[in-house]
Structure formats: structure tokens, C-alpha cells
Coordinates of N, CA and C in Angstrom, one line a residue:
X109 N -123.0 -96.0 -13.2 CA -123.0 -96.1 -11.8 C -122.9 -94.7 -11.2
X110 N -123.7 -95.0 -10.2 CA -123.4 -93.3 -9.7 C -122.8 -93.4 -7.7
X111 N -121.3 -92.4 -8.4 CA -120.9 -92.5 -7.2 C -121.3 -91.9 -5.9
X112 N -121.5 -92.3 -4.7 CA -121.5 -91.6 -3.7 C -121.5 -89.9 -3.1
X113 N -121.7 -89.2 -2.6 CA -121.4 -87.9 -2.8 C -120.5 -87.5 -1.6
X114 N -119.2 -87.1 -2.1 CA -117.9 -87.0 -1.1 C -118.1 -85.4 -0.7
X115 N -118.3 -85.3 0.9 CA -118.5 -84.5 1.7 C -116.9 -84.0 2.3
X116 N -116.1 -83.2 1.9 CA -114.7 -83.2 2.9 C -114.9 -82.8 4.7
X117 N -116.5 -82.7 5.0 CA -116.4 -81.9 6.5 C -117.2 -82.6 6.5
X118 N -117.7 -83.7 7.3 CA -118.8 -83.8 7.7 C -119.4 -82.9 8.6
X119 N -121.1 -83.3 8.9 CA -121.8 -82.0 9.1 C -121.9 -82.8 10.9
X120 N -122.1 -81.8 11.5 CA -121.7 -82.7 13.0 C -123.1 -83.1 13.5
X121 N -123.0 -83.9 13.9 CA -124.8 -84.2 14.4 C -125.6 -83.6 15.5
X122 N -126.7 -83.9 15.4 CA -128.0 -82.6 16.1 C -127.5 -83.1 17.8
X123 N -126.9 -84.3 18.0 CA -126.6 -85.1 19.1 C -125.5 -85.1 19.5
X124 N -124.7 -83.8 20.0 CA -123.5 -83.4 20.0 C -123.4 -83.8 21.5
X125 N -121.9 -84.6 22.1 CA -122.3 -84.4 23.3 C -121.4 -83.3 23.9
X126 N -122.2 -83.0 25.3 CA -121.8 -81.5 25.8 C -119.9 -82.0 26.3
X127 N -119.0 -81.2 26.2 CA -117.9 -81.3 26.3 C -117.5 -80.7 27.8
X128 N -117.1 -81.6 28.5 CA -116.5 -81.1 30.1 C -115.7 -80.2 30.4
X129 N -115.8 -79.2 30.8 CA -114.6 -77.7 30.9 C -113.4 -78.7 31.7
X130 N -112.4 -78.4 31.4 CA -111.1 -78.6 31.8 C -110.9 -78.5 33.2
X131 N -110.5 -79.1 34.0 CA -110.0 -79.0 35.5 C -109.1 -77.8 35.8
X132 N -109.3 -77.3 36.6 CA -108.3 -76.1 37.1 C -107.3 -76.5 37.2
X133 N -105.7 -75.6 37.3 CA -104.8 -75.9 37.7 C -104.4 -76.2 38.8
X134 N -103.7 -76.7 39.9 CA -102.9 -77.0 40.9 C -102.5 -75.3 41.2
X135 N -102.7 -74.8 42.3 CA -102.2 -73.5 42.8 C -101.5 -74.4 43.7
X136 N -101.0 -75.1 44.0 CA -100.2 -75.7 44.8 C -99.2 -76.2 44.1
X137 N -99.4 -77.1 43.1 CA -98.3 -77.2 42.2 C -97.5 -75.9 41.5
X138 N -98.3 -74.8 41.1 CA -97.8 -73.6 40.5 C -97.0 -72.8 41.8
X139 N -97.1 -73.2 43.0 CA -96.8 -72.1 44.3 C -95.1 -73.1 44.9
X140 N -95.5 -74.5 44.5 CA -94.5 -75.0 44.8 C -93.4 -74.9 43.6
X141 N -93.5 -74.5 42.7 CA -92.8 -74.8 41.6 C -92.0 -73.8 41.7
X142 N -92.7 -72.3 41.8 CA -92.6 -71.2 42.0 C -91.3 -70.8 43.0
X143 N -91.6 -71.4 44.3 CA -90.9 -71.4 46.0 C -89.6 -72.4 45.3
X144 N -89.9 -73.1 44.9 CA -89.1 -74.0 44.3 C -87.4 -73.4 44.0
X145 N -87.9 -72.6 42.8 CA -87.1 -72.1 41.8 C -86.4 -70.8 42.7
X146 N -86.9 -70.1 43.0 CA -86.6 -68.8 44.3 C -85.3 -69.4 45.1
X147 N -86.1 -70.6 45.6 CA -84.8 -71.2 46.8 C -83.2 -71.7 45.6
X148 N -83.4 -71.4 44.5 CA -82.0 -72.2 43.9 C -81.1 -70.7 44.0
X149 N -81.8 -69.5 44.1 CA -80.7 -68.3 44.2 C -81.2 -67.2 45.5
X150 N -81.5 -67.2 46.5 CA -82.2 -66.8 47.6 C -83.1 -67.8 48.6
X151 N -82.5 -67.6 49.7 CA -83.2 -68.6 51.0 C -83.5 -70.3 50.4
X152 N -82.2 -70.6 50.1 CA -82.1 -72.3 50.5 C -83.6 -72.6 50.6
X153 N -83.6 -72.5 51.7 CA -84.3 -73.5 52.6 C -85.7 -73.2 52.5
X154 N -86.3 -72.7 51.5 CA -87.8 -72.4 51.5 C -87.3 -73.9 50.3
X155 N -86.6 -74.5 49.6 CA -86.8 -75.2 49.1 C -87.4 -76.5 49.6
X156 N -87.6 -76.4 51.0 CA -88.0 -77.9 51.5 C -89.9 -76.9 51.2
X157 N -90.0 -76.4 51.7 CA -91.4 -75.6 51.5 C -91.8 -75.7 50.0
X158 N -91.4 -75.5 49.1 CA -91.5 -76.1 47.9 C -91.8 -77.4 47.2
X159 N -91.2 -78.3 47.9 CA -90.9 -79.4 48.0 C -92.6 -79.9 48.6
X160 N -93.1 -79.8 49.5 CA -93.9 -79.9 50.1 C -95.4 -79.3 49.2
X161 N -95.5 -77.7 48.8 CA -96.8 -77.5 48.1 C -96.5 -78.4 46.9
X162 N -95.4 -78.3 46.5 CA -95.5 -79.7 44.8 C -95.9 -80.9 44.9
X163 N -95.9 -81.1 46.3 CA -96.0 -82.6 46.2 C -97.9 -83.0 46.6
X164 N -98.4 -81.4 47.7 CA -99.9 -81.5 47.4 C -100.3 -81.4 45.7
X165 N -99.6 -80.3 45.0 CA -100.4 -80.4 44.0 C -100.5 -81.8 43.0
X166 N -98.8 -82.3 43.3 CA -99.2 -83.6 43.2 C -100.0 -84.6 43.0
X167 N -100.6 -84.7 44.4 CA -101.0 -85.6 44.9 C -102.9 -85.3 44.4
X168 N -103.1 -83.7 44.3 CA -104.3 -83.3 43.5 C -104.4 -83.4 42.3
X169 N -103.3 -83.6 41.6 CA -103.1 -84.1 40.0 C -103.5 -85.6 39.7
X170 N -102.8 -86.4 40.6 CA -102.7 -88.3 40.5 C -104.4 -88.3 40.9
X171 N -105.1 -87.9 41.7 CA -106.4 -88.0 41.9 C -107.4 -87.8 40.6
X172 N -107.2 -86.4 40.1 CA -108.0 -86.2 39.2 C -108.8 -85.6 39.6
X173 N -108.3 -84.6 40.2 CA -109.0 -82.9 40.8 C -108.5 -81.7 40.5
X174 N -107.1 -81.6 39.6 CA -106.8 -80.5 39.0 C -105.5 -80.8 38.1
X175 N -104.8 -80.2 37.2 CA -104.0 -80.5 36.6 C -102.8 -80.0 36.9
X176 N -101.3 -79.9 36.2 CA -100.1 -79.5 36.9 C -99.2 -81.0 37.4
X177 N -99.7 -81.7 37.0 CA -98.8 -83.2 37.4 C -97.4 -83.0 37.2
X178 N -97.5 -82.7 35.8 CA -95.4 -82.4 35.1 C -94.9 -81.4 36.2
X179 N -95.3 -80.0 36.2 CA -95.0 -79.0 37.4 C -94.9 -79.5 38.4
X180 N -95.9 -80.2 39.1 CA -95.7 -80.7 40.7 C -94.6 -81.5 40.6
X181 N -94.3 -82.4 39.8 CA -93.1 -83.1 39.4 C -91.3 -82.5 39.2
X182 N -91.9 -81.3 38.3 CA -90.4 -80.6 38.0 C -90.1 -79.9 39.5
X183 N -91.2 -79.1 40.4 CA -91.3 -78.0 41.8 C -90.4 -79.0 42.9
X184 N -91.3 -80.3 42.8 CA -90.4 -81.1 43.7 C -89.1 -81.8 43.6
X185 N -88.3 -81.4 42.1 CA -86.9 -81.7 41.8 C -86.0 -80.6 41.7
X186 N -86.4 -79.7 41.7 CA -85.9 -78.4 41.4 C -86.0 -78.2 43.5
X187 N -87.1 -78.4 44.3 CA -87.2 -77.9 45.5 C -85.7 -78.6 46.2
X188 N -85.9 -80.1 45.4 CA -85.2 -81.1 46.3 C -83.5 -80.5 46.3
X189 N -83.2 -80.3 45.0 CA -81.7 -79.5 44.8 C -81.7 -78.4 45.5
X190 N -82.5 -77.4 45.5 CA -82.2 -76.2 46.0 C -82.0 -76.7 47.9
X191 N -82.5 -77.5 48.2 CA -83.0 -77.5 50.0 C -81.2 -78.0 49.8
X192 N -81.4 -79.4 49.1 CA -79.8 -80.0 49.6 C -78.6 -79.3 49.2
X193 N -78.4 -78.5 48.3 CA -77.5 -77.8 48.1 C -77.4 -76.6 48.8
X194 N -78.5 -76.3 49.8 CA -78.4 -75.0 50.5 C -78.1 -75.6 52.0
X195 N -78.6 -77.5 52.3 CA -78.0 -77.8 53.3 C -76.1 -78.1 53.3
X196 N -75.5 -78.4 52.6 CA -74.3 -78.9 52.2 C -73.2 -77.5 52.0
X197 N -74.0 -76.5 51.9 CA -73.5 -75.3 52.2 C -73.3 -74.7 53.3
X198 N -74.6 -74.8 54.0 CA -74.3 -74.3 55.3 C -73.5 -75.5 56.5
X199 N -73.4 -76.8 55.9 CA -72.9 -77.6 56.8 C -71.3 -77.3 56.5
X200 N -71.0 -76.9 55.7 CA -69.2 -76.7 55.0 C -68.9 -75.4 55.6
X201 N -69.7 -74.3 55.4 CA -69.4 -73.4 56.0 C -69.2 -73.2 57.8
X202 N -69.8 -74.2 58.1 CA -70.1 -73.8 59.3 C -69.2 -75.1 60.8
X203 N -69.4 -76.3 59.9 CA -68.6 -77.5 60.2 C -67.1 -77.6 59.8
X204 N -66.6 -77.3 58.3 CA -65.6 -78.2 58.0 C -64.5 -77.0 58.1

């Protein structure tokens, strides 16, 4: 009997299909992420600003117009601590 002939690579075929370039990133997720992180040791309060571009880039990730979903996700939990902890600051200082 004669066996088969074992190829380890197959050879790719003449009918390759063309491969889609990858979506850009979110500059809004990377800008909020960014503003984000700044507001946890300098200017509180750009973290509501942060908070806000993370959540466009967001919202251009869940569509399927650019990538950065995780980022717009981490920008807007990282913005959300920095805004509230920079408000609960200035309310103690200034109130209690």
C-alpha cells in the first residue's frame, strides 16, 4: 500500500483572501485614558474630562470604528476615582 504524502506546511492557495488592515486606535480613548491618569496626582478635576473622551472612545470601539475598548473602559474608571476623590477633597477642606 502506498501511503499518502505528509506535507508538514501546507502550500497556501493561489486564492488567498486579501486580509483587512486593522482599525485604528481610539485617540479619544488614548486622550481619555491619558487625562485620566494625570487627574489621580495633579488637577482633580480634569478627571471628569477624562471621563468623558473615554467614554467617546468608547462608544467608537462598541460600534466598530476603531479599537481601545479595554482603555476607554480602564480611562473611564481611573477618570471616575480621580474626579470623586478630588471632589470629596475639596468638599472636606472647604465644608467640614
Amino acid at each position: 500500500m502506498d501511503e499518502p504524502e505528509f506535507t508538514p506546511f501546507p502550500q497556501a492557495s493561489a486564492e488567498a483572501r486579501p486580509v483587512a488592515p486593522p482599525l485604528p486606535f481610539s485617540q479619544q480613548a488614548i486622550w481619555g485614558f491619558v487625562i485620566s491618569c494625570v487627574s489621580l496626582f495633579v488637577f482633580g478635576f480634569l478627571g471628569l474630562l477624562g471621563v468623558l473622551l473615554a467614554s467617546r472612545g468608547f462608544r467608537a470601539a462598541s460600534q466598530g470604528r476603531a479599537r481601545g475598548r479595554g482603555l476607554a473602559i480602564a480611562g473611564m474608571i481611573v477618570g471616575t476615582v480621580g474626579f470623586l476623590f478630588y471632589a470629596v477633597m475639596f468638599w472636606w477642606s472647604h465644608f467640614a
